[in-house]
Tab-separated table of C-alpha atoms in Angstrom:
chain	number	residue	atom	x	y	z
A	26	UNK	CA	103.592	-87.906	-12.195
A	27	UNK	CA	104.979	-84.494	-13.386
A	28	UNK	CA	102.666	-81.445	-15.143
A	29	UNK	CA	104.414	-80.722	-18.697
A	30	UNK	CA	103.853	-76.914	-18.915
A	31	UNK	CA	102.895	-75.786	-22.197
A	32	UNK	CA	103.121	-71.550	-21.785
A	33	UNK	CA	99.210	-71.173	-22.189
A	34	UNK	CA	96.440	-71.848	-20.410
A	35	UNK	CA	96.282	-74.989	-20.760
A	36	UNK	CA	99.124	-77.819	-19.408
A	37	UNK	CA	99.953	-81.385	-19.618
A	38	UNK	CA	99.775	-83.952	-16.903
A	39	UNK	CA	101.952	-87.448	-17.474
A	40	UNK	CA	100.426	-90.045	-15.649
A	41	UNK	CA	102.012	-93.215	-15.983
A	42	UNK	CA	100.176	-96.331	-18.304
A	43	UNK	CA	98.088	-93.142	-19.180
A	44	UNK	CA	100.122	-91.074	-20.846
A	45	UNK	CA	99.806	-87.068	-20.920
A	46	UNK	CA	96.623	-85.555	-20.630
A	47	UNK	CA	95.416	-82.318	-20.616
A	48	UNK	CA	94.806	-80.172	-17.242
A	49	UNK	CA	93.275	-76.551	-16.637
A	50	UNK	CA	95.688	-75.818	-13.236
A	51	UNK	CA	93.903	-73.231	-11.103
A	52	UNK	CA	96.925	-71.931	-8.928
A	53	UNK	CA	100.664	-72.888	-9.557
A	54	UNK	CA	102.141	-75.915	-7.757
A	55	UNK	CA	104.621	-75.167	-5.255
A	56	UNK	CA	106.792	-78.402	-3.949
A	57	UNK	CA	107.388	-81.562	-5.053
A	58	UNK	CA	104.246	-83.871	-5.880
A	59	UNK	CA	103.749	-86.719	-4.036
A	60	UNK	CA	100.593	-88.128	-4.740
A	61	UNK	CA	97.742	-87.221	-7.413
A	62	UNK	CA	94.541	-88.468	-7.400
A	63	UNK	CA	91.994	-88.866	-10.152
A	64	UNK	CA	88.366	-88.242	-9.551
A	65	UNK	CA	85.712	-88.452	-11.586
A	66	UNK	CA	81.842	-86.988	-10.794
A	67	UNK	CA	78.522	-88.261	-11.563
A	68	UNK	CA	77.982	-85.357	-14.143
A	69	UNK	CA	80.935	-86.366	-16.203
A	70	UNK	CA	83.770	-84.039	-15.357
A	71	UNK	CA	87.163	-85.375	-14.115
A	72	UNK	CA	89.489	-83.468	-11.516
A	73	UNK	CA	92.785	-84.553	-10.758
A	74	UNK	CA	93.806	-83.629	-7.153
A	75	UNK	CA	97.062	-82.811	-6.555
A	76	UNK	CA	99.059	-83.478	-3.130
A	77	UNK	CA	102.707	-82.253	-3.070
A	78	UNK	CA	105.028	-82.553	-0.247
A	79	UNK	CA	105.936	-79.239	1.887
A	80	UNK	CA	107.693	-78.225	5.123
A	81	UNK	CA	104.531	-77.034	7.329
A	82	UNK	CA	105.064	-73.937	8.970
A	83	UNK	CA	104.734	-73.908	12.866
A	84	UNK	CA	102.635	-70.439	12.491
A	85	UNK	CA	102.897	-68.649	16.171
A	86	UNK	CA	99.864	-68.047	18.387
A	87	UNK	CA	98.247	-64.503	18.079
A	88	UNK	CA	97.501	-62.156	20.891
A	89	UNK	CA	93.437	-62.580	22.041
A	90	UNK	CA	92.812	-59.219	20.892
A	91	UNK	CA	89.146	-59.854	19.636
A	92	UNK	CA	86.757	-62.875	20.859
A	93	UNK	CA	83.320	-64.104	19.649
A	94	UNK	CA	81.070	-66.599	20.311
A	95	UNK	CA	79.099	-68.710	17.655
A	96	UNK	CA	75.559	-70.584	17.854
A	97	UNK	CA	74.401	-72.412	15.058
A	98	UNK	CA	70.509	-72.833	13.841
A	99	UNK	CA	68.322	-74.035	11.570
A	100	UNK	CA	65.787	-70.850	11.164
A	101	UNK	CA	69.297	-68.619	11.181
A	102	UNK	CA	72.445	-70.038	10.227
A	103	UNK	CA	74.898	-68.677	12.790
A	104	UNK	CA	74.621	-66.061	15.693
A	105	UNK	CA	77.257	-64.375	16.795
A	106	UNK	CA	77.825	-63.000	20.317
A	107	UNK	CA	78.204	-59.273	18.729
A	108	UNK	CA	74.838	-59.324	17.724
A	109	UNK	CA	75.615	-60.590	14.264
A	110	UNK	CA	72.466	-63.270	12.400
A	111	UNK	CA	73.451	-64.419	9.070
A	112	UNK	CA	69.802	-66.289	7.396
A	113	UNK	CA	70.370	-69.556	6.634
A	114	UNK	CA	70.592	-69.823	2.585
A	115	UNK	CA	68.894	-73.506	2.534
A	116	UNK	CA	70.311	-74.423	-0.384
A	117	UNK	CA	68.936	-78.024	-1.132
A	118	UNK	CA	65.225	-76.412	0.065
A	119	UNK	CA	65.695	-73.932	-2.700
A	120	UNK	CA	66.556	-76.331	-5.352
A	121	UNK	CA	64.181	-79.505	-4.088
A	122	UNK	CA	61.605	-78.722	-6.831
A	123	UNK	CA	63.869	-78.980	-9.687
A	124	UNK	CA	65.811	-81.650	-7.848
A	125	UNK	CA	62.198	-83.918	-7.974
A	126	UNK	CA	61.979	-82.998	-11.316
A	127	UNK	CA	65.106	-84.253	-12.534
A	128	UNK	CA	64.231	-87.639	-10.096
A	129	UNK	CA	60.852	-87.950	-12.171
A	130	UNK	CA	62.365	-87.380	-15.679
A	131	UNK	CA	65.268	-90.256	-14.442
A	132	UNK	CA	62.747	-92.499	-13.708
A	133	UNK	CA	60.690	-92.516	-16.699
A	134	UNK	CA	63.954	-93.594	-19.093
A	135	UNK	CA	64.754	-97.406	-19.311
A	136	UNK	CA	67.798	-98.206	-16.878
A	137	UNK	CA	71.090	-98.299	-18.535
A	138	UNK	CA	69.912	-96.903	-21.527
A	139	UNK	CA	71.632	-93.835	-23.542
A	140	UNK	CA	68.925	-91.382	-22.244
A	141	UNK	CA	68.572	-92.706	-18.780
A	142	UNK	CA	72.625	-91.970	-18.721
A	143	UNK	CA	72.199	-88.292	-19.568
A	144	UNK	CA	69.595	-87.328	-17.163
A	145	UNK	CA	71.590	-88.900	-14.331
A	146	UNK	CA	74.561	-86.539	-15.596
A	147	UNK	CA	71.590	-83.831	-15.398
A	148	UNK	CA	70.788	-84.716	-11.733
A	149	UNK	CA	74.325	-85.181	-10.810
A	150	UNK	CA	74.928	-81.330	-12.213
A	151	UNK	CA	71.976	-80.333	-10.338
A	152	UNK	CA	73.404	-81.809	-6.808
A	153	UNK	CA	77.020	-80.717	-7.424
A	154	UNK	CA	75.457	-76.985	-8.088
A	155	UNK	CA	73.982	-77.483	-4.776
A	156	UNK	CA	76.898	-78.245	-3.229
A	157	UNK	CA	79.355	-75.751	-4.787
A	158	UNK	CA	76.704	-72.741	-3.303
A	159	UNK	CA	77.102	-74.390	0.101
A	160	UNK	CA	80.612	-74.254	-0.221
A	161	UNK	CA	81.084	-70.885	-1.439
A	162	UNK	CA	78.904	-69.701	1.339
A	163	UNK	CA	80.719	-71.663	4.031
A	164	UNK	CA	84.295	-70.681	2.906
A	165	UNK	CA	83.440	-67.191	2.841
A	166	UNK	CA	81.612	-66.936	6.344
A	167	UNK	CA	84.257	-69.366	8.018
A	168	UNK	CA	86.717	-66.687	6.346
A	169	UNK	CA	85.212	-63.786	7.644
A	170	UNK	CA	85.484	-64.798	11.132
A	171	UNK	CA	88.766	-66.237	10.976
A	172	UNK	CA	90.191	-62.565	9.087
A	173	UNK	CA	88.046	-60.340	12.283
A	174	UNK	CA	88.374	-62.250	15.349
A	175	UNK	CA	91.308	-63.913	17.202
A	176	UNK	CA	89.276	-66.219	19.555
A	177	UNK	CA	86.178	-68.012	18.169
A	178	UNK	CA	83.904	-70.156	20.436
A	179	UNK	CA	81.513	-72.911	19.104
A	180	UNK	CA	79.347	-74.640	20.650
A	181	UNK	CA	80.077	-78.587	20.408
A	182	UNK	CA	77.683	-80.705	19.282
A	183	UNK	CA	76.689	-83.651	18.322
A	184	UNK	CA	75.521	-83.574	14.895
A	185	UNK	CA	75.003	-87.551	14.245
A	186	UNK	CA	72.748	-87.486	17.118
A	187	UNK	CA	70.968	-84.669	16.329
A	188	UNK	CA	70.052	-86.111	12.756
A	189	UNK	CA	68.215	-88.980	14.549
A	190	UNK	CA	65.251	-86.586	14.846
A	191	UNK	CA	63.918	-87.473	11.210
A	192	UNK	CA	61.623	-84.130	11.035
A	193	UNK	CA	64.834	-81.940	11.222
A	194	UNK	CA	66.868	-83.914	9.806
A	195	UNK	CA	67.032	-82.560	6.038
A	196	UNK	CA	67.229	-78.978	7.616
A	197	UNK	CA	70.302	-80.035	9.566
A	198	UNK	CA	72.387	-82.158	6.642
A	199	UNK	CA	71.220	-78.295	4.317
A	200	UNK	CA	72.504	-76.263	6.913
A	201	UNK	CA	75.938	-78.633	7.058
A	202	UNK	CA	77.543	-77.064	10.309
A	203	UNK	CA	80.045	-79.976	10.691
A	204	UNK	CA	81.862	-78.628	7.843
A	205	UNK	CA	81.765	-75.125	8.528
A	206	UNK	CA	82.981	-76.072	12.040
A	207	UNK	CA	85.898	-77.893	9.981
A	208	UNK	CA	86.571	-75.350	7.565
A	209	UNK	CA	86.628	-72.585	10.562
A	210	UNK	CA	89.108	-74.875	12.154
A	211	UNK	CA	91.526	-75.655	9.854
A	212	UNK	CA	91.472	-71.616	8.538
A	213	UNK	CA	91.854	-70.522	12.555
A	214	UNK	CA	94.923	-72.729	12.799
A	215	UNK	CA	97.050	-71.645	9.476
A	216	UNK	CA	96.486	-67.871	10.850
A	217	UNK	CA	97.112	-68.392	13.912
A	218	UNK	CA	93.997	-68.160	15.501
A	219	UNK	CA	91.747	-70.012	18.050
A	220	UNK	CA	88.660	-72.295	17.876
A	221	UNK	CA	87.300	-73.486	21.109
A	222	UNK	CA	84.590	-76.272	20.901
């Protein structure tokens, strides 16, 4: 593998028995790459994931100079120990109407044919949407805390179980808390910081 930079916006990436294709790149590749993946998602678009080999840095503890403690929910997304309720957004509620409507269109096509493949690109665009706000709103809370407190506690629980309960289940897989616990954790430990489960 190796990107062929062209100067503009766009680049080159030489894959072999594929040849070069081109690539947006969203940040410039530092290190050499070891590994890239090829993805491709149910609405069509293609990413190629790019995993290049560097010397991780052994980043030093910081002092506890500020502490807070977490507690997820389902009517508010997080509370905080300062006092601090951020509303759950409820993404997939938000979107379920137009999420059954795309499901209804879907299943009035004929499987396989031309139009039945275009709505399920429709769908798929309407689940990856979903999924990109959830994201975006988990990144930038899980960033907040990380950049304001040196010492996070969460509480440690056991999400697979707590799915069993079918009537909250939905609410629970919207809310995702596993992966803002992950996403707090990884983000605590390249500044330095500490999660406590």
């Amino acid at each position: 593998f190796k990107i062929i930079e062209t100067g503009k916006r766009l680049d080159k990436l030489y894959i072999s028995k594929v040849g070069e294709v081109t690539i947006r790149i969203h940040r410039p590749i530092e290190g050499k790459i070891k590994q890239v993946i090829i993805k491709r998602y149910g609405s069509g678009e293609w990413f190629a994931l790019i995993c290049v080999g560097a010397e991780a840095e052994e980043v030093p503890k910081k002092e506890i100079e500020r502490a807070v403690g977490i507690d997820v929910g389902i009517k508010s997304f997080l509370t905080d120990s300062d006092g601090r309720e951020i509303e759950n957004p409820r993404f997939y509620e938000r979107d379920l109407e137009r999420v059954k409507r795309e499901h209804r269109k879907l299943s009035r096509k004929k499987k396989g044919s031309n139009n039945w493949m275009k709505q399920l690109k429709r769908l798929c665009k309407v689940y990856e949407r979903i999924k990109r706000k959830r994201d975006d709103f988990i990144h930038k809370l899980s960033r907040f805390y990380v950049d304001n407190y040196d010492f996070i506690a969460v509480e440690d629980l056991k999400i697979d179980n707590m799915k069993r309960n079918h009537s909250l289940s939905m609410d629970i897989s919207d809310a995702s808390w596993g992966k803002f616990l992950h996403y707090l954790s990884y983000k605590a430990e390249r500044a330095g910081k500490t999660v406590v489960r």
